[in-house]
mmCIF file of C-alpha atoms and ligand atoms in Angstrom:
data_model
loop_
_atom_site.group_PDB
_atom_site.id
_atom_site.type_symbol
_atom_site.label_atom_id
_atom_site.label_comp_id
_atom_site.label_asym_id
_atom_site.label_seq_id
_atom_site.Cartn_x
_atom_site.Cartn_y
_atom_site.Cartn_z
ATOM 1 C CA MET A 275 21.449 -21.995 9.320
ATOM 2 C CA SER A 276 18.279 -22.514 10.516
ATOM 3 C CA MET A 277 14.729 -21.788 8.277
ATOM 4 C CA PRO A 278 13.106 -18.741 9.415
ATOM 5 C CA SER A 279 10.455 -18.907 12.480
ATOM 6 C CA THR A 280 8.102 -16.705 11.056
ATOM 7 C CA PRO A 281 4.837 -18.994 9.953
ATOM 8 C CA ALA A 282 5.050 -20.178 6.698
ATOM 9 C CA ALA A 283 4.981 -17.221 4.422
ATOM 10 C CA ASP A 284 1.862 -18.237 2.181
ATOM 11 C CA ALA A 285 0.194 -18.150 5.738
ATOM 12 C CA LEU A 286 1.171 -14.414 5.955
ATOM 13 C CA PHE A 287 -0.237 -13.572 2.064
ATOM 14 C CA SER A 288 -1.206 -15.182 -0.706
ATOM 15 C CA ASP A 289 -2.323 -13.069 -3.939
ATOM 16 C CA ALA A 290 -5.576 -11.012 -2.621
ATOM 17 C CA LEU A 291 -5.543 -12.624 0.969
ATOM 18 C CA PHE A 292 -3.725 -10.948 3.807
ATOM 19 C CA SER A 293 -3.685 -12.476 7.303
ATOM 20 C CA ASP A 294 -3.489 -9.985 10.307
ATOM 21 C CA GLN A 295 -0.658 -11.316 11.549
ATOM 22 C CA TRP A 296 1.414 -10.159 8.689
ATOM 23 C CA LEU A 297 -0.386 -6.531 8.189
ATOM 24 C CA THR A 298 0.333 -6.352 11.793
ATOM 25 C CA LEU A 299 3.655 -6.975 11.330
ATOM 26 C CA ARG A 300 4.256 -4.398 8.871
ATOM 27 C CA GLU A 301 2.137 -1.716 10.044
ATOM 28 C CA PRO A 302 5.280 0.102 12.218
ATOM 29 C CA ALA A 303 7.382 0.007 8.895
ATOM 30 C CA ASP A 304 4.416 1.376 7.043
ATOM 31 C CA HIS A 305 3.838 4.268 9.509
ATOM 32 C CA LEU A 306 7.346 5.402 9.811
ATOM 33 C CA ALA A 307 7.652 5.450 6.036
ATOM 34 C CA ARG A 308 4.735 7.002 4.695
ATOM 35 C CA ASP A 309 5.113 10.457 3.866
ATOM 36 C CA ALA A 310 3.793 13.213 6.364
ATOM 37 C CA GLN A 311 3.560 15.969 3.984
ATOM 38 C CA LEU A 312 1.323 14.412 1.839
ATOM 39 C CA ALA A 313 -0.807 13.542 4.600
ATOM 40 C CA HIS A 314 -0.702 17.433 5.481
ATOM 41 C CA ALA A 315 -2.007 18.427 2.045
ATOM 42 C CA ALA A 316 -4.716 15.754 2.384
ATOM 43 C CA ASP A 317 -5.801 17.624 5.642
ATOM 44 C CA ARG A 318 -5.459 20.969 4.049
ATOM 45 C CA TRP A 319 -7.558 20.084 1.095
ATOM 46 C CA LEU A 320 -10.092 18.746 3.305
ATOM 47 C CA THR A 321 -10.263 21.645 5.698
ATOM 48 C CA GLN A 322 -10.713 23.737 3.180
ATOM 49 C CA ARG A 323 -13.372 22.018 1.022
ATOM 50 C CA ALA A 324 -16.699 23.376 1.048
ATOM 51 C CA THR A 325 -19.636 22.874 -1.759
ATOM 52 C CA PRO A 326 -23.003 24.108 -1.773
ATOM 53 C CA THR A 327 -23.994 21.157 0.005
ATOM 54 C CA ARG A 328 -21.730 20.497 2.498
ATOM 55 C CA PRO A 329 -20.096 23.519 4.511
ATOM 56 C CA LEU A 330 -17.044 23.932 5.792
ATOM 57 C CA GLU A 331 -17.781 22.403 9.305
ATOM 58 C CA THR A 332 -19.559 19.351 8.003
ATOM 59 C CA GLN A 333 -18.285 15.701 8.778
ATOM 60 C CA ARG A 334 -15.824 14.440 5.829
ATOM 61 C CA THR A 335 -16.340 10.877 4.119
ATOM 62 C CA LEU A 336 -13.293 9.126 3.770
ATOM 63 C CA VAL A 337 -13.126 5.761 2.204
ATOM 64 C CA ASP A 338 -10.143 3.214 2.716
ATOM 65 C CA LEU A 339 -10.022 0.820 -0.052
ATOM 66 C CA GLY A 340 -8.501 -2.478 1.068
ATOM 67 C CA CYS A 341 -8.353 -1.558 4.441
ATOM 68 C CA GLY A 342 -7.457 -5.105 5.798
ATOM 69 C CA SER A 343 -7.161 -4.755 9.362
ATOM 70 C CA GLY A 344 -7.329 -0.887 9.528
ATOM 71 C CA SER A 345 -3.794 0.138 9.357
ATOM 72 C CA ASN A 346 -4.143 3.111 6.851
ATOM 73 C CA PRO A 347 -6.978 4.689 9.242
ATOM 74 C CA ARG A 348 -4.698 4.411 12.149
ATOM 75 C CA TYR A 349 -2.602 6.231 10.693
ATOM 76 C CA LEU A 350 -4.397 9.226 9.010
ATOM 77 C CA ALA A 351 -7.388 9.703 11.073
ATOM 78 C CA PRO A 352 -5.281 11.631 13.875
ATOM 79 C CA ARG A 353 -3.457 13.673 11.154
ATOM 80 C CA LEU A 354 -6.886 14.802 9.566
ATOM 81 C CA HIS A 355 -8.738 17.597 11.398
ATOM 82 C CA GLY A 356 -12.732 17.813 11.809
ATOM 83 C CA ALA A 357 -15.469 15.674 11.741
ATOM 84 C CA GLN A 358 -14.492 12.152 10.058
ATOM 85 C CA HIS A 359 -16.679 9.420 8.753
ATOM 86 C CA TRP A 360 -14.588 6.636 7.897
ATOM 87 C CA ARG A 361 -16.055 4.279 5.335
ATOM 88 C CA LEU A 362 -13.720 1.158 5.617
ATOM 89 C CA ILE A 363 -13.984 -1.823 2.676
ATOM 90 C CA ASP A 364 -12.418 -4.887 1.927
ATOM 91 C CA HIS A 365 -13.844 -8.418 0.833
ATOM 92 C CA ASP A 366 -12.099 -9.986 4.051
ATOM 93 C CA ALA A 367 -14.627 -10.536 6.954
ATOM 94 C CA GLU A 368 -12.406 -11.447 9.248
ATOM 95 C CA LEU A 369 -10.089 -8.514 8.411
ATOM 96 C CA LEU A 370 -12.982 -6.088 8.798
ATOM 97 C CA THR A 371 -13.700 -7.255 11.913
ATOM 98 C CA GLN A 372 -10.150 -6.506 12.874
ATOM 99 C CA ALA A 373 -10.334 -2.916 11.373
ATOM 100 C CA ARG A 374 -13.546 -1.939 13.355
ATOM 101 C CA LEU A 375 -12.274 -3.297 16.697
ATOM 102 C CA ARG A 376 -8.863 -1.592 16.506
ATOM 103 C CA CYS A 377 -10.074 1.750 14.882
ATOM 104 C CA GLU A 378 -13.242 2.518 16.891
ATOM 105 C CA PRO A 379 -11.147 4.410 19.710
ATOM 106 C CA LEU A 380 -9.597 6.681 16.921
ATOM 107 C CA VAL A 381 -9.921 10.664 17.610
ATOM 108 C CA SER A 382 -9.286 13.164 14.515
ATOM 109 C CA ALA A 383 -6.218 15.853 15.308
ATOM 110 C CA ASP A 384 -8.468 18.110 17.341
ATOM 111 C CA GLY A 385 -9.581 15.359 19.771
ATOM 112 C CA GLN A 386 -13.129 14.261 17.708
ATOM 113 C CA PRO A 387 -14.338 10.732 17.982
ATOM 114 C CA ILE A 388 -14.073 9.408 14.464
ATOM 115 C CA HIS A 389 -17.517 7.271 12.971
ATOM 116 C CA LEU A 390 -16.882 3.988 11.594
ATOM 117 C CA GLU A 391 -18.550 2.014 9.193
ATOM 118 C CA THR A 392 -17.185 -1.081 7.319
ATOM 119 C CA ARG A 393 -18.410 -2.549 4.046
ATOM 120 C CA ASN A 394 -17.675 -6.320 2.985
ATOM 121 C CA LEU A 395 -17.318 -5.094 -0.832
ATOM 122 C CA SER A 396 -15.215 -6.470 -3.140
ATOM 123 C CA LEU A 397 -12.924 -3.406 -5.220
ATOM 124 C CA ALA A 398 -14.948 -4.045 -8.168
ATOM 125 C CA GLY A 399 -18.355 -3.526 -6.153
ATOM 126 C CA ALA A 400 -16.050 -0.216 -4.320
ATOM 127 C CA TRP A 401 -15.787 1.574 -7.531
ATOM 128 C CA LYS A 402 -19.752 1.111 -8.282
ATOM 129 C CA HIS A 403 -21.280 2.161 -5.038
ATOM 130 C CA GLY A 404 -18.641 2.367 -2.475
ATOM 131 C CA LEU A 405 -17.689 5.850 -3.041
ATOM 132 C CA GLN A 406 -21.143 7.819 -2.745
ATOM 133 C CA GLY A 407 -20.239 11.038 -0.916
ATOM 134 C CA ALA A 408 -16.876 10.880 -0.640
ATOM 135 C CA ASP A 409 -14.409 13.713 0.126
ATOM 136 C CA LEU A 410 -11.154 11.479 0.019
ATOM 137 C CA VAL A 411 -10.217 8.086 -1.101
ATOM 138 C CA THR A 412 -7.508 6.401 0.190
ATOM 139 C CA ALA A 413 -5.867 3.340 0.389
ATOM 140 C CA SER A 414 -2.273 1.435 1.578
ATOM 141 C CA ALA A 415 -0.171 -1.112 -0.027
ATOM 142 C CA LEU A 416 -2.969 -1.878 -2.409
ATOM 143 C CA PHE A 417 -2.370 -0.877 -5.869
ATOM 144 C CA ASP A 418 0.191 -3.785 -7.036
ATOM 145 C CA LEU A 419 -2.417 -6.345 -6.739
ATOM 146 C CA LEU A 420 -4.589 -4.215 -9.046
ATOM 147 C CA THR A 421 -4.882 -4.200 -12.885
ATOM 148 C CA ALA A 422 -4.812 -1.539 -15.247
ATOM 149 C CA ALA A 423 -8.474 -1.624 -15.761
ATOM 150 C CA ASP A 424 -9.218 -1.194 -11.859
ATOM 151 C CA ILE A 425 -7.293 2.022 -12.089
ATOM 152 C CA GLU A 426 -9.222 3.731 -14.684
ATOM 153 C CA ALA A 427 -12.481 2.523 -13.024
ATOM 154 C CA LEU A 428 -11.087 3.865 -9.765
ATOM 155 C CA ALA A 429 -10.111 7.144 -11.342
ATOM 156 C CA ASP A 430 -13.363 7.836 -13.256
ATOM 157 C CA ALA A 431 -15.749 6.894 -9.970
ATOM 158 C CA CYS A 432 -13.337 9.602 -7.888
ATOM 159 C CA ARG A 433 -13.641 12.135 -10.555
ATOM 160 C CA ALA A 434 -17.435 11.588 -10.692
ATOM 161 C CA ASN A 435 -17.394 12.637 -6.745
ATOM 162 C CA ASP A 436 -15.342 15.292 -7.280
ATOM 163 C CA CYS A 437 -13.066 13.681 -4.733
ATOM 164 C CA ALA A 438 -9.189 13.943 -3.680
ATOM 165 C CA VAL A 439 -7.291 10.590 -3.378
ATOM 166 C CA LEU A 440 -4.333 9.672 -1.040
ATOM 167 C CA PHE A 441 -2.669 6.517 -1.990
ATOM 168 C CA ALA A 442 0.282 5.381 0.152
ATOM 169 C CA LEU A 443 2.950 2.594 -0.241
ATOM 170 C CA SER A 444 2.567 1.376 -3.628
ATOM 171 C CA VAL A 445 5.502 -1.070 -4.788
ATOM 172 C CA ASP A 446 7.766 0.449 -7.142
ATOM 173 C CA GLY A 447 10.175 -2.360 -7.483
ATOM 174 C CA GLN A 448 13.310 -0.225 -6.013
ATOM 175 C CA ILE A 449 14.501 -2.989 -3.884
ATOM 176 C CA ARG A 450 18.329 -3.128 -3.058
ATOM 177 C CA PHE A 451 20.812 -4.702 -0.392
ATOM 178 C CA HIS A 452 23.288 -2.869 1.418
ATOM 179 C CA ASP A 453 26.085 -4.198 3.217
ATOM 180 C CA SER A 454 26.704 -2.867 6.898
ATOM 181 C CA SER A 455 28.743 -0.048 5.595
ATOM 182 C CA GLY A 456 25.636 1.281 3.697
ATOM 183 C CA THR A 457 27.397 0.132 0.194
ATOM 184 C CA PRO A 458 24.787 -1.430 -2.166
ATOM 185 C CA LEU A 459 25.016 -5.116 -2.906
ATOM 186 C CA TYR A 460 23.638 -6.299 -6.399
ATOM 187 C CA SER A 461 25.072 -9.690 -7.545
ATOM 188 C CA ASP A 462 23.626 -11.407 -10.782
ATOM 189 C CA ASP A 463 21.676 -13.585 -8.329
ATOM 190 C CA ASP A 464 19.787 -10.530 -7.068
ATOM 191 C CA ARG A 465 19.210 -9.069 -10.205
ATOM 192 C CA PHE A 466 18.093 -12.239 -11.508
ATOM 193 C CA MET A 467 15.729 -12.906 -8.236
ATOM 194 C CA LEU A 468 14.464 -9.537 -8.107
ATOM 195 C CA ALA A 469 13.169 -9.414 -12.063
ATOM 196 C CA ALA A 470 11.521 -12.709 -11.147
ATOM 197 C CA LEU A 471 9.684 -11.144 -7.993
ATOM 198 C CA ALA A 472 8.471 -8.411 -10.347
ATOM 199 C CA ALA A 473 7.545 -10.604 -12.894
ATOM 200 C CA HIS A 474 5.801 -12.643 -10.090
ATOM 201 C CA GLN A 475 3.820 -9.326 -8.716
ATOM 202 C CA GLN A 476 2.299 -8.701 -12.410
ATOM 203 C CA ARG A 477 0.980 -12.143 -12.528
ATOM 204 C CA ASN A 478 -2.951 -12.247 -12.934
ATOM 205 C CA LYS A 479 -4.818 -12.140 -9.326
ATOM 206 C CA GLY A 480 -7.919 -13.069 -10.676
ATOM 207 C CA GLY A 481 -8.933 -9.902 -13.078
ATOM 208 C CA GLY A 482 -5.919 -9.819 -15.065
ATOM 209 C CA PRO A 483 -2.631 -9.126 -15.388
ATOM 210 C CA ALA A 484 -1.623 -7.290 -11.790
ATOM 211 C CA MET A 485 0.246 -4.106 -12.253
ATOM 212 C CA GLY A 486 2.409 -4.760 -9.725
ATOM 213 C CA THR A 487 5.766 -2.241 -9.485
ATOM 214 C CA GLN A 488 4.037 -0.384 -12.570
ATOM 215 C CA ALA A 489 1.034 0.767 -10.065
ATOM 216 C CA PRO A 490 2.910 4.328 -9.455
ATOM 217 C CA ARG A 491 2.853 4.935 -12.572
ATOM 218 C CA HIS A 492 -0.824 4.010 -13.481
ATOM 219 C CA LEU A 493 -2.081 6.088 -10.588
ATOM 220 C CA ARG A 494 -0.199 9.140 -11.670
ATOM 221 C CA GLU A 495 -1.403 9.069 -15.388
ATOM 222 C CA SER A 496 -4.796 7.979 -14.564
ATOM 223 C CA PHE A 497 -5.721 10.929 -12.364
ATOM 224 C CA HIS A 498 -3.600 13.552 -14.249
ATOM 225 C CA ARG A 499 -5.661 12.483 -17.698
ATOM 226 C CA ARG A 500 -8.693 13.241 -15.580
ATOM 227 C CA GLY A 501 -7.623 16.817 -14.568
ATOM 228 C CA TYR A 502 -5.849 15.715 -11.051
ATOM 229 C CA HIS A 503 -2.919 17.803 -9.376
ATOM 230 C CA ILE A 504 -0.687 15.211 -8.712
ATOM 231 C CA ARG A 505 1.865 15.464 -5.769
ATOM 232 C CA GLU A 506 4.305 11.967 -4.974
ATOM 233 C CA ALA A 507 6.685 11.386 -2.130
ATOM 234 C CA THR A 508 9.225 8.136 -2.142
ATOM 235 C CA THR A 509 8.159 6.266 0.871
ATOM 236 C CA PRO A 510 10.586 3.338 0.806
ATOM 237 C CA TRP A 511 10.816 0.593 3.846
ATOM 238 C CA ARG A 512 14.834 0.483 5.394
ATOM 239 C CA LEU A 513 14.804 -2.786 7.053
ATOM 240 C CA GLY A 514 17.807 -3.828 9.156
ATOM 241 C CA PRO A 515 18.337 -5.154 12.521
ATOM 242 C CA GLU A 516 16.147 -3.416 14.056
ATOM 243 C CA SER A 517 13.261 -4.926 11.816
ATOM 244 C CA LEU A 518 14.584 -8.507 11.918
ATOM 245 C CA ALA A 519 10.823 -10.004 12.283
ATOM 246 C CA LEU A 520 9.424 -8.278 9.102
ATOM 247 C CA ALA A 521 12.451 -8.408 6.816
ATOM 248 C CA GLU A 522 12.657 -12.212 7.878
ATOM 249 C CA ALA A 523 9.161 -12.716 6.892
ATOM 250 C CA LEU A 524 9.460 -10.359 3.830
ATOM 251 C CA LEU A 525 12.185 -12.808 2.452
ATOM 252 C CA ALA A 526 9.888 -16.111 3.447
ATOM 253 C CA GLY A 527 7.311 -14.497 0.901
ATOM 254 C CA TRP A 528 9.960 -13.608 -1.248
ATOM 255 C CA ARG A 529 11.206 -17.255 -1.715
ATOM 256 C CA THR A 530 7.771 -18.630 -1.777
ATOM 257 C CA ALA A 531 6.696 -16.249 -4.734
ATOM 258 C CA LEU A 532 10.013 -16.979 -6.805
ATOM 259 C CA HIS A 533 9.285 -20.789 -5.978
ATOM 260 C CA GLU A 534 6.057 -20.307 -7.989
ATOM 261 C CA GLN A 535 7.500 -17.791 -10.574
ATOM 262 C CA LEU A 536 10.757 -20.308 -11.282
ATOM 263 C CA PRO A 537 9.510 -23.719 -10.905
ATOM 264 C CA GLN A 538 12.583 -25.352 -11.989
ATOM 265 C CA GLN A 539 15.008 -23.388 -10.160
ATOM 266 C CA HIS A 540 14.200 -24.102 -6.424
ATOM 267 C CA SER A 541 17.418 -24.968 -5.348
ATOM 268 C CA ARG A 542 18.898 -21.680 -6.791
ATOM 269 C CA VAL A 543 16.070 -19.579 -4.771
ATOM 270 C CA ASP A 544 16.815 -21.585 -1.927
ATOM 271 C CA ARG A 545 20.440 -20.806 -2.115
ATOM 272 C CA TRP A 546 20.083 -17.215 -2.578
ATOM 273 C CA HIS A 547 17.653 -16.928 0.012
ATOM 274 C CA ALA A 548 19.654 -18.886 2.917
ATOM 275 C CA GLN A 549 22.494 -16.000 2.013
ATOM 276 C CA ARG A 550 20.519 -13.112 2.112
ATOM 277 C CA LEU A 551 19.286 -14.358 4.955
ATOM 278 C CA GLU A 552 22.303 -15.604 6.758
ATOM 279 C CA ARG A 553 23.725 -11.926 6.369
ATOM 280 C CA LEU A 554 20.384 -10.197 7.517
ATOM 281 C CA MET A 555 20.378 -12.564 10.869
ATOM 282 C CA ARG A 556 23.985 -11.418 11.364
ATOM 283 C CA GLU A 557 22.947 -7.812 11.105
ATOM 284 C CA GLN A 558 25.400 -7.434 7.951
ATOM 285 C CA LEU A 559 22.616 -6.709 5.773
ATOM 286 C CA THR A 560 19.996 -3.921 5.603
ATOM 287 C CA VAL A 561 16.793 -4.367 2.623
ATOM 288 C CA THR A 562 15.133 -1.455 1.057
ATOM 289 C CA VAL A 563 11.787 -1.764 -0.446
ATOM 290 C CA GLY A 564 10.717 1.071 -2.671
ATOM 291 C CA HIS A 565 7.216 2.475 -2.274
ATOM 292 C CA ARG A 566 5.467 5.627 -3.846
ATOM 293 C CA ASP A 567 2.461 7.709 -1.974
ATOM 294 C CA LEU A 568 0.500 10.000 -4.276
ATOM 295 C CA PHE A 569 -1.933 12.700 -3.242
ATOM 296 C CA ALA A 570 -4.007 13.834 -5.994
ATOM 297 C CA ALA A 571 -6.818 16.515 -5.628
ATOM 298 C CA PRO A 572 -9.087 17.294 -8.871
ATOM 299 C CA ILE A 573 -8.330 21.156 -10.613
ATOM 300 C CA ALA A 574 -11.663 23.059 -9.698
ATOM 301 C CA ASP A 575 -11.994 23.921 -13.355
ATOM 302 C CA ALA A 576 -10.550 21.284 -14.831
ATOM 303 C CA ALA A 577 -13.374 18.957 -17.040
ATOM 304 C CA PRO A 578 -13.198 14.911 -16.984
ATOM 305 C CA GLY A 579 -10.641 13.874 -19.386
ATOM 306 C CA ALA A 580 -9.026 17.577 -20.208
ATOM 307 C CA PRO A 581 -4.930 17.745 -19.486
ATOM 308 C CA ALA A 582 -3.982 19.367 -16.271
HETATM 309 C C1 SAM B 297 -1.824 -5.735 1.279
HETATM 310 S S1 SAM B 297 -2.952 -5.460 1.938
HETATM 311 C C2 SAM B 297 -2.813 -4.001 2.625
HETATM 312 C C3 SAM B 297 -4.092 -3.708 3.804
HETATM 313 C C4 SAM B 297 -4.115 -2.240 4.630
HETATM 314 N N1 SAM B 297 -4.398 -1.428 3.456
HETATM 315 C C5 SAM B 297 -2.936 -2.027 5.243
HETATM 316 O O1 SAM B 297 -2.153 -1.346 4.980
HETATM 317 O O2 SAM B 297 -2.452 -2.951 6.077
HETATM 318 C C6 SAM B 297 -4.380 -5.722 0.659
HETATM 319 C C7 SAM B 297 -6.018 -5.493 1.097
HETATM 320 O O3 SAM B 297 -6.678 -5.177 0.071
HETATM 321 C C8 SAM B 297 -7.535 -6.244 -0.054
HETATM 322 N N2 SAM B 297 -8.318 -7.073 -0.968
HETATM 323 C C9 SAM B 297 -7.452 -7.036 -1.934
HETATM 324 N N3 SAM B 297 -8.151 -7.490 -3.366
HETATM 325 C C10 SAM B 297 -9.664 -6.881 -2.796
HETATM 326 C C11 SAM B 297 -10.519 -7.007 -3.791
HETATM 327 N N4 SAM B 297 -10.582 -7.597 -4.820
HETATM 328 N N5 SAM B 297 -11.628 -6.699 -3.168
HETATM 329 C C12 SAM B 297 -11.880 -6.119 -2.024
HETATM 330 N N6 SAM B 297 -10.586 -6.161 -0.950
HETATM 331 C C13 SAM B 297 -9.422 -6.476 -1.696
HETATM 332 C C14 SAM B 297 -7.292 -7.315 0.981
HETATM 333 O O4 SAM B 297 -8.105 -8.597 1.396
HETATM 334 C C15 SAM B 297 -6.179 -6.669 2.035
HETATM 335 O O5 SAM B 297 -6.597 -6.728 2.832
#
């Protein structure tokens, strides 16, 4: 069996750096997986929100954290009504340039062109001075990279702005292979590799241990503690024959991560990877990768910190 024809996985993503190629490859699966009801809930909340300084008809400010090349606004902007000002935040200047180029033509659900602003900013900077005036703070495929302290700081900043949040596609660790009859496969090697992968996701990405697959729980608990009403949905990728390129790239990325996590076991990792890849290429396998979407809105009378 030949090795994947996709570029080396570490060129696609490594810790907090991601290539546009990887983000573009995953975008159709991301958009298919996302929960439309939660996007509708965000739309309803935004259209009904009026404050003394912000009447109903004024433009809404939407902040996309870790925007990459703009997949999240491409999903969300056409599903939201009314005038929208998008503030796209990332620490990668090249991805921000792509995001601007590819999001500029977007229009709202009622046909209004969106306004766009890009900020080359770290997420730590975003908590401090990136959220001013935000009505909705949103992000996709981001939170496994962050620490628990990051989430606390984000939740504090959101509560201070009294804004809602919509966080899509946070990995929850529910990864399964299925054969062509739909029967789950869970060999000892699958169990071993997937546990090692989860441990790899929790490695320190620079600011402390990352949350990895614990991110959905941290998000839920942090916003609940601050008096938010939470809605969640499971939003898995289901990758089969129609999404081979993505599945192949994903498995290549897992192999790279497992080599890092299990430096003494390269040949076992390579054997497992080759077996799973071969069955995938023969269309005998699908892989399900679990995610969660979360929409949370501040409860009007809840004091910050009060139980919801
Ligand atoms: C997995 S990508 C997701 C991109 C995009 N949201 C999407 O769904 O395609 C994570 C993004 O977060 C950005 N990022 C990661 N850590 C960051 C940090 N500490 N500060 C700012 N941006 C960060 C990366 O540059 C990357 O664009």
